[in-house]
Coordinates of C-alpha atoms in Angstrom, one line a residue:
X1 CA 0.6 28.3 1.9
X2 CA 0.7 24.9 3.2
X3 CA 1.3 21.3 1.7
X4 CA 0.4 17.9 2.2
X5 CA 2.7 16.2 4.5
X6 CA 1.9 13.3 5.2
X7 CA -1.5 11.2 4.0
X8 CA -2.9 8.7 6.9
X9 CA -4.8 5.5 6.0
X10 CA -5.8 3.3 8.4
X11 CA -5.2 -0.6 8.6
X12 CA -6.1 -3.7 9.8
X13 CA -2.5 -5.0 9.8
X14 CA 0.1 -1.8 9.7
X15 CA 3.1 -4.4 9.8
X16 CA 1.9 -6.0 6.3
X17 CA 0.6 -2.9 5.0
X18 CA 3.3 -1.2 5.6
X19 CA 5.9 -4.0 3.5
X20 CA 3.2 -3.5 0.6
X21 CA 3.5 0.2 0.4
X22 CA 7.8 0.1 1.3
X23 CA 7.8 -2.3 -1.8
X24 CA 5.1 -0.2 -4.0
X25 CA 6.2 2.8 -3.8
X26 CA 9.8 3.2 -2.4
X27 CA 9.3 4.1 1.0
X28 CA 11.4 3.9 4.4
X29 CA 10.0 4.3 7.7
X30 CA 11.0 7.1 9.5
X31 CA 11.4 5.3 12.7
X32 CA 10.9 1.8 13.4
X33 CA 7.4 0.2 13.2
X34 CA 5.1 0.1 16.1
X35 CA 1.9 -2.3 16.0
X36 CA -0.5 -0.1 15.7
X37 CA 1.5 3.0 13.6
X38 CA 4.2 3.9 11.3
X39 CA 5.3 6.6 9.4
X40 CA 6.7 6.1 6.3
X41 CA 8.7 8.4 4.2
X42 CA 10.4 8.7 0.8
X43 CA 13.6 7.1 0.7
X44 CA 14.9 10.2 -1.4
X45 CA 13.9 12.1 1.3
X46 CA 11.4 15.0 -0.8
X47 CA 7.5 14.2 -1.4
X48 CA 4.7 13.1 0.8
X49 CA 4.8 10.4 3.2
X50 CA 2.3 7.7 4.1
X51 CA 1.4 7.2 7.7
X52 CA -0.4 3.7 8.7
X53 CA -2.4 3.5 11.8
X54 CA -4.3 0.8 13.4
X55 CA -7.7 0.9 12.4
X56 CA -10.4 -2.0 13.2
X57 CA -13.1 0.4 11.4
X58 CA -14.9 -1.7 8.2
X59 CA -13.4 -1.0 5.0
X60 CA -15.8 1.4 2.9
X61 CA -16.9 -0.6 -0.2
X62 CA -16.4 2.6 -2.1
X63 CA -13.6 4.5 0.0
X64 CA -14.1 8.3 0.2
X65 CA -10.6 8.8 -0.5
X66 CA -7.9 6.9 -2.7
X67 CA -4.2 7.3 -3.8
X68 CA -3.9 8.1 -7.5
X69 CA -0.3 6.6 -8.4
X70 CA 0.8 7.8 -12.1
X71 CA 3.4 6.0 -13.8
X72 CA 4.6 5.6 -17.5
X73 CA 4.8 1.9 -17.9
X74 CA 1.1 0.9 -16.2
X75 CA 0.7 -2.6 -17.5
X76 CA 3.9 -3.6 -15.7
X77 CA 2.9 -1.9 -12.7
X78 CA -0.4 -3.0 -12.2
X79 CA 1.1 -6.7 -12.5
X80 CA 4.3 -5.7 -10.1
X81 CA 1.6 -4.2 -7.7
X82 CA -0.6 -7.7 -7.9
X83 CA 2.4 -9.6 -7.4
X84 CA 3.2 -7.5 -4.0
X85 CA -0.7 -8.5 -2.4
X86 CA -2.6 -6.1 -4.3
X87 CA -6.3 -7.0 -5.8
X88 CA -8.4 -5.7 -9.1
X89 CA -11.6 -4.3 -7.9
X90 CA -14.6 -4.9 -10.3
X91 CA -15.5 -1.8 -10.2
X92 CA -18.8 -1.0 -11.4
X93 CA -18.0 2.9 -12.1
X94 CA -15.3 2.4 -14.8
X95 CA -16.3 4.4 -18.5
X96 CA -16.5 3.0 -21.5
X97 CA -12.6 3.8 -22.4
X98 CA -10.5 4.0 -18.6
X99 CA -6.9 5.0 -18.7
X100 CA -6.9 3.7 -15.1
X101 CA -6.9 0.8 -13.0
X102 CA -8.5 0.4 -9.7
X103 CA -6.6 -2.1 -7.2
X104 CA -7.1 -2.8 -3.6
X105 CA -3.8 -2.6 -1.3
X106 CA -3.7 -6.0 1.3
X107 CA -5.8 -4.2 3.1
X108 CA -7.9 -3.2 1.4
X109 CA -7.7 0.8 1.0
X110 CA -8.8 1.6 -2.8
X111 CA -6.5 3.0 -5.0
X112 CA -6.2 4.2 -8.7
X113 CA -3.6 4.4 -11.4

């Protein structure tokens, strides 16, 4: 059986991305920050890490794959996530009735929640 270890994203800044996703989502880096990678990890040391790499290929206007975040309290999130860099995206593909919001990190990788 095997597990995901680690999910890689790309990134037109990995410093800055990296200080949005510490702050988002709890992380640590696993050894200090290069400019063009990091590996990031949960500070409670169980779950999947997030590796950012350097990456001067064009964001895809609808990415192929996104990070869906779950938490019990979304409003507060969504504004606590805004208020760290991330954006709303109008996204034409929402139903009638979501239960989710779609943001876009500083760097624009998609997201969901």
């Amino acid at each position: 059986m095997v597990r995901i270890g680690t999910v890689v994203m790309g990134a037109s800044d990995v410093r800055r991305a990296a200080e949005f996703w510490k702050a988002a989502l709890g992380l640590v880096e696993r050894e200090p920050a290069e400019e063009d990678w990091v590996v990031l990890v949960p500070a409670g040391g169980s779950g999947a890490g997030l590796a950012l790499g350097l990456s001067d290929t064009p964001v895809q206007e609808v990415p192929r794959v996104h990070l869906d975040l779950y938490t019990g309290k979304q409003d507060a999130e969504v504004d606590r996530l805004i208020a760290l860099g991330a954006v709303r995206v109008n996204w034409d593909l929402y139903p009638d009735d979501p239960d989710f919001v779609v943001l876009a990190d500083p760097n624009t990788s998609d997201y969901r929640f």
